[in-house]
CSV table of N, CA, C and O in Angstrom, one decimal:
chain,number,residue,atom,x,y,z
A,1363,UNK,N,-5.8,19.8,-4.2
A,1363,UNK,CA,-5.8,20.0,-2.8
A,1363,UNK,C,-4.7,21.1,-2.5
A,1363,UNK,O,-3.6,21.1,-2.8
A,1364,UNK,N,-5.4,22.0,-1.7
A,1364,UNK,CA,-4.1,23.0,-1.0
A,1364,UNK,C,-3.1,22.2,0.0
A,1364,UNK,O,-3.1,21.0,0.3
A,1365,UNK,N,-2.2,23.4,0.3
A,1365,UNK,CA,-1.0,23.0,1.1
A,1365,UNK,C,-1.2,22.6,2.3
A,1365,UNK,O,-0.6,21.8,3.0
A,1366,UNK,N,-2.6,23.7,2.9
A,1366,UNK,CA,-3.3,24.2,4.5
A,1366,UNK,C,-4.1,22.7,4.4
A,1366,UNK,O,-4.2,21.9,5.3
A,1367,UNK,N,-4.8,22.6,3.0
A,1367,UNK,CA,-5.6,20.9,3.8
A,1367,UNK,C,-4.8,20.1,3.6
A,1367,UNK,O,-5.1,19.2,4.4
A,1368,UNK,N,-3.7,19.6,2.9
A,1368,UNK,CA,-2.6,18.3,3.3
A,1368,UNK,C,-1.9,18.5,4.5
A,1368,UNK,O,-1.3,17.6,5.1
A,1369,UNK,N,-2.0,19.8,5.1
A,1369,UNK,CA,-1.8,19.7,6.3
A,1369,UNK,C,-2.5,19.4,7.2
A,1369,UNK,O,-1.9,19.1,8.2
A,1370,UNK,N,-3.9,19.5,7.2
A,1370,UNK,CA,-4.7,18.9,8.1
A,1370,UNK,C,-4.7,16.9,7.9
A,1370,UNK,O,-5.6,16.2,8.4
A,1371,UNK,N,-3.8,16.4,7.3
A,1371,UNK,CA,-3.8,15.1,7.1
A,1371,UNK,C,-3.1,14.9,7.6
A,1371,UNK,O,-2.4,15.9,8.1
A,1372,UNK,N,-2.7,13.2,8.1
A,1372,UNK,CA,-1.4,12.6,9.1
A,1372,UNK,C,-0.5,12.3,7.9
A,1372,UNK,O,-0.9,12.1,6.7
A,1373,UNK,N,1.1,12.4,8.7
A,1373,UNK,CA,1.9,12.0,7.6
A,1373,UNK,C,1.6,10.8,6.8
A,1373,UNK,O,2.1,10.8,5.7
A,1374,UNK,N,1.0,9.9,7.1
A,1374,UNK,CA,0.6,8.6,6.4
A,1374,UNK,C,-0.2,9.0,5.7
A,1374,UNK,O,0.0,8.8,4.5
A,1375,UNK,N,-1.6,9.8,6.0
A,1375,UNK,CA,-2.4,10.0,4.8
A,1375,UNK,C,-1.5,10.9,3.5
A,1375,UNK,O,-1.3,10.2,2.5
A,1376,UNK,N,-1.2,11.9,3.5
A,1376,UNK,CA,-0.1,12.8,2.7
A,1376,UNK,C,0.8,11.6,2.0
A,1376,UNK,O,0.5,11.6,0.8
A,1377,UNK,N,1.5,10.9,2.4
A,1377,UNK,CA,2.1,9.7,1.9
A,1377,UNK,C,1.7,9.0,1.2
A,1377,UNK,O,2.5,8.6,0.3
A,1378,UNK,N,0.9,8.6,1.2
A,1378,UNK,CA,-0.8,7.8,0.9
A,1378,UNK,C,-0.9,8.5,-0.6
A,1378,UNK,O,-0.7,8.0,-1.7
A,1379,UNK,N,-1.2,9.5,-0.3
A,1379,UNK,CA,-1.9,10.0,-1.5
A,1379,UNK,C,-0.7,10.6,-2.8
A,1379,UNK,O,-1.0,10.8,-4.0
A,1380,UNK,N,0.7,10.7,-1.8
A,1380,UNK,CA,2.4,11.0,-2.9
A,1380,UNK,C,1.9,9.7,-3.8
A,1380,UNK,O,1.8,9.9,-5.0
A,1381,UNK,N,1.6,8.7,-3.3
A,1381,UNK,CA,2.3,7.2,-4.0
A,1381,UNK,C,0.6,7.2,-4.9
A,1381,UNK,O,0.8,6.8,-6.1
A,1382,UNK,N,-0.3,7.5,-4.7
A,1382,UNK,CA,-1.5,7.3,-5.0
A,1382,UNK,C,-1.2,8.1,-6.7
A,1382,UNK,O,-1.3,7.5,-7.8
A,1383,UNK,N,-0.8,9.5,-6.4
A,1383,UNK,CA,-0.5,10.6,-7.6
A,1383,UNK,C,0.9,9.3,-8.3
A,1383,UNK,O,0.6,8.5,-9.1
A,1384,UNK,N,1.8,9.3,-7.9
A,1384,UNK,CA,2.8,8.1,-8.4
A,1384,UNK,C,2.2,7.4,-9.4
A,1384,UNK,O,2.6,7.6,-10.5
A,1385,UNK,N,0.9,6.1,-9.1
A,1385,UNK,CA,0.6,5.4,-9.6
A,1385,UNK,C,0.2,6.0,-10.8
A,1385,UNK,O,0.8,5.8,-11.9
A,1386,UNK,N,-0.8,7.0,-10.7
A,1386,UNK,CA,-1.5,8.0,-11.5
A,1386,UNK,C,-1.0,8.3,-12.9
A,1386,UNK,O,-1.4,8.3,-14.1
A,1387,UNK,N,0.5,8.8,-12.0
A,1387,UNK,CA,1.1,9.3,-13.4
A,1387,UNK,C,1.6,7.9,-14.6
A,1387,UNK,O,1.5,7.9,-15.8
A,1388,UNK,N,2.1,7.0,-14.0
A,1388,UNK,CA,2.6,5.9,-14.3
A,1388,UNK,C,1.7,5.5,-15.5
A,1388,UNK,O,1.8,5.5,-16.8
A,1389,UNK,N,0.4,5.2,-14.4
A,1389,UNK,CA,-0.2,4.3,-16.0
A,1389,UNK,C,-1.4,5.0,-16.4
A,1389,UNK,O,-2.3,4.3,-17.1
A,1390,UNK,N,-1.7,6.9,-16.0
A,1390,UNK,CA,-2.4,7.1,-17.2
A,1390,UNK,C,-2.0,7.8,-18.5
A,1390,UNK,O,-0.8,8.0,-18.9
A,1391,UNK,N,-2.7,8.1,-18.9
A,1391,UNK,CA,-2.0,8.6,-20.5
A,1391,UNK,C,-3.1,10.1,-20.5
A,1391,UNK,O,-4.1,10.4,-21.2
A,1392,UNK,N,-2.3,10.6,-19.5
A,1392,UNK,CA,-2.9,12.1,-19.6
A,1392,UNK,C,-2.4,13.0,-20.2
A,1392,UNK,O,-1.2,12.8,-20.6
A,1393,UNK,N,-3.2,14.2,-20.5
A,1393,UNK,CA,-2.3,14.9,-21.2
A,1393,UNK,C,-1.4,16.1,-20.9
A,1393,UNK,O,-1.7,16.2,-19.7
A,1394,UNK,N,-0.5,17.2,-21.0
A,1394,UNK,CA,0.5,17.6,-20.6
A,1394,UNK,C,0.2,18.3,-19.2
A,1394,UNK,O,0.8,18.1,-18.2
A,1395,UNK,N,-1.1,19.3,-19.4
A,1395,UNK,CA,-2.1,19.7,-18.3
A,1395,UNK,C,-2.3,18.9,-17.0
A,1395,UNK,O,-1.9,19.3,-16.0
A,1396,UNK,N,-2.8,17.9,-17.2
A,1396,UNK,CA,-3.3,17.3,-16.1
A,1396,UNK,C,-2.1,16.8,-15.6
A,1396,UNK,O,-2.0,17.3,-14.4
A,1397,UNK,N,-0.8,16.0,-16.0
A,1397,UNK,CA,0.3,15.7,-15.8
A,1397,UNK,C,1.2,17.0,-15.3
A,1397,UNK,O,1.9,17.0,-14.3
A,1398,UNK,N,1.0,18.0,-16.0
A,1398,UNK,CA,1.3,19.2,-14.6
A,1398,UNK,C,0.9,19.6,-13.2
A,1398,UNK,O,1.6,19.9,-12.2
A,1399,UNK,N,-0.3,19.5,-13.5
A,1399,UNK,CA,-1.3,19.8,-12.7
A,1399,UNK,C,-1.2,18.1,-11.1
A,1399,UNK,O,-1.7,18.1,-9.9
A,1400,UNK,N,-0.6,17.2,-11.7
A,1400,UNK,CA,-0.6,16.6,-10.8
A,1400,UNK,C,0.9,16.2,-10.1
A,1400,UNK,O,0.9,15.6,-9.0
A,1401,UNK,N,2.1,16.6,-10.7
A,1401,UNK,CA,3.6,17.2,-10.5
A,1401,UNK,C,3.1,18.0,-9.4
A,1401,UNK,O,3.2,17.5,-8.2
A,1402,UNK,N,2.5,19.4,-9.5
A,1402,UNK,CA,2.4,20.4,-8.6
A,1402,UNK,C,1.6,19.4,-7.7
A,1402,UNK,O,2.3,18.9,-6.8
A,1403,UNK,N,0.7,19.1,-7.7
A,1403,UNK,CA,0.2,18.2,-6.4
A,1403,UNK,C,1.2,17.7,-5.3
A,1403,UNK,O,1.4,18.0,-4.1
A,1404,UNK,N,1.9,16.5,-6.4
A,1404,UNK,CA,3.0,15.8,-5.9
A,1404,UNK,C,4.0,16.3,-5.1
A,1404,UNK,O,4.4,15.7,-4.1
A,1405,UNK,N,4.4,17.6,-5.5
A,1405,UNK,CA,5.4,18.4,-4.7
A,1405,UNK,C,4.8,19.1,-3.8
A,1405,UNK,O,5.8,19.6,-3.2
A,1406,UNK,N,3.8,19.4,-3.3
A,1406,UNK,CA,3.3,19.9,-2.5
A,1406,UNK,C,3.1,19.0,-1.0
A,1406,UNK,O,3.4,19.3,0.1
A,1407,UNK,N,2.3,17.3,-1.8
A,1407,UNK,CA,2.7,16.6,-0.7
A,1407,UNK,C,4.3,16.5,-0.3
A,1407,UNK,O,4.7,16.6,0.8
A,1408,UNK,N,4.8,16.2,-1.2
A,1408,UNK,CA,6.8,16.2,-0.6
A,1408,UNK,C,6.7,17.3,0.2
A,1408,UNK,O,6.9,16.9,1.3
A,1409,UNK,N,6.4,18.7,0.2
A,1409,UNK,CA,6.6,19.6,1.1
A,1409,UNK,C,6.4,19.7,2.5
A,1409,UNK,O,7.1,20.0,3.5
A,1410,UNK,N,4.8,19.1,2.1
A,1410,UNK,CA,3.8,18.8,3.7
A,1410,UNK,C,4.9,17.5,4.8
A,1410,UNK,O,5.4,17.5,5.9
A,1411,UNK,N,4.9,16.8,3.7
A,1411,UNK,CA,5.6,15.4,4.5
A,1411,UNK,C,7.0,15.8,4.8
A,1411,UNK,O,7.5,15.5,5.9
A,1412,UNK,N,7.7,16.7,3.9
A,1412,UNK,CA,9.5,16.9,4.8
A,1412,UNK,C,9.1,18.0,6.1
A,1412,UNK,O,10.0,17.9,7.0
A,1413,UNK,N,8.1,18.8,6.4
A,1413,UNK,CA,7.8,19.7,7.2
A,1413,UNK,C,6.7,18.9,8.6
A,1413,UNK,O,6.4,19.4,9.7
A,1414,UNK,N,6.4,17.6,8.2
A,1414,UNK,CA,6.0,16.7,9.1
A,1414,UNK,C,7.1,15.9,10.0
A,1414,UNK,O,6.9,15.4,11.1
A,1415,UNK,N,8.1,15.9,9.1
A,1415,UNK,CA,9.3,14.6,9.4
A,1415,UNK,C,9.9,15.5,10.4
A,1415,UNK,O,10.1,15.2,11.6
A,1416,UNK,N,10.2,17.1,9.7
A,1416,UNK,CA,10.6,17.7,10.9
A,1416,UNK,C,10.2,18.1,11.7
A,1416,UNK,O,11.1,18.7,12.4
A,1417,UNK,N,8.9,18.2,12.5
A,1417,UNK,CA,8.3,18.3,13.6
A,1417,UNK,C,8.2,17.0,14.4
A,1417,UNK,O,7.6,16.9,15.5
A,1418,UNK,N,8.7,16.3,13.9
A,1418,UNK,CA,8.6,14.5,14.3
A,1418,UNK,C,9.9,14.3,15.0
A,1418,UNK,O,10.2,13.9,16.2
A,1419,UNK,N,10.7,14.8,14.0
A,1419,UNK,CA,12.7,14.7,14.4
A,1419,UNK,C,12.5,15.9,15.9
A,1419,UNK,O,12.6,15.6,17.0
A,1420,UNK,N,12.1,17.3,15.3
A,1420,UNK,CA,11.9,18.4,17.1
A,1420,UNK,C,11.7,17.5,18.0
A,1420,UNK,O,12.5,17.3,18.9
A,1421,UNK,N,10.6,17.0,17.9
A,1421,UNK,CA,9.7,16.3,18.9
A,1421,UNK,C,10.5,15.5,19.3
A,1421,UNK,O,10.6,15.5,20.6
A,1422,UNK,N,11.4,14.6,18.8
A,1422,UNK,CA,11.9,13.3,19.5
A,1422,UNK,C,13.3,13.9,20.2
A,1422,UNK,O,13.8,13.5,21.2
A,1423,UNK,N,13.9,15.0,19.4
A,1423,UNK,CA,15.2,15.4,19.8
A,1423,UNK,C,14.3,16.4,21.0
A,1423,UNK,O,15.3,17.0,21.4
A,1424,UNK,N,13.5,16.8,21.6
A,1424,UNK,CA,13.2,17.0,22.9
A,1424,UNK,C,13.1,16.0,24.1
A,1424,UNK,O,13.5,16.0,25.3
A,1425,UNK,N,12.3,14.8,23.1
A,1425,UNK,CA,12.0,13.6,24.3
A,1425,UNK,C,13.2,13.7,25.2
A,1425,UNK,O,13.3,14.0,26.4
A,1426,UNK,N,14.6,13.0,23.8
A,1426,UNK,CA,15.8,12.3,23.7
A,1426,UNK,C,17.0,13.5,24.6
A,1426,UNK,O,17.9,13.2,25.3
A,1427,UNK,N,16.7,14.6,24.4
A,1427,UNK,CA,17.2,15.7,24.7
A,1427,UNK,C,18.7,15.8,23.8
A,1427,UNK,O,19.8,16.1,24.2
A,1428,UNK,N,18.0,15.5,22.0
A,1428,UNK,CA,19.4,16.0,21.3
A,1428,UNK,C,19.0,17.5,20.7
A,1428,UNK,O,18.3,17.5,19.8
A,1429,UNK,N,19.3,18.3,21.0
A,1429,UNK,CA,19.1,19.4,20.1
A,1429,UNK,C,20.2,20.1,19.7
A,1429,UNK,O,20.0,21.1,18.9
């Protein structure tokens, strides 16, 4: 999955799917490839989701009027 479609997901789905890769790695017995290949995944949702939290924090420090 690209970076442009985890961003068309809600932070919960993105979240969803960090812990989903989590499980993944945990208990399969993949090999070095695929276990790369899903690191890069993983960090890409971390990216999406710290870049969600901060449009969440803008948003509220507008409501709130902290900026």
């Amino acid at each position: 999955m690209t970076k442009e479609e985890l961003k068309e997901l809600s932070l919960e789905e993105v979240m969803k799917k960090l812990s989903d890769i989590d499980k993944e790695l945990d208990f399969e017995d993949a090999s070095i490839d695929e276990t790369i290949s899903k690191f890069e995944e993983a960090k890409l949702c971390y990216e999406v989701c710290q870049e969600k939290l901060e449009e969440i924090k803008s948003h509220v420090d507008e409501i709130t009027g902290d900026e």
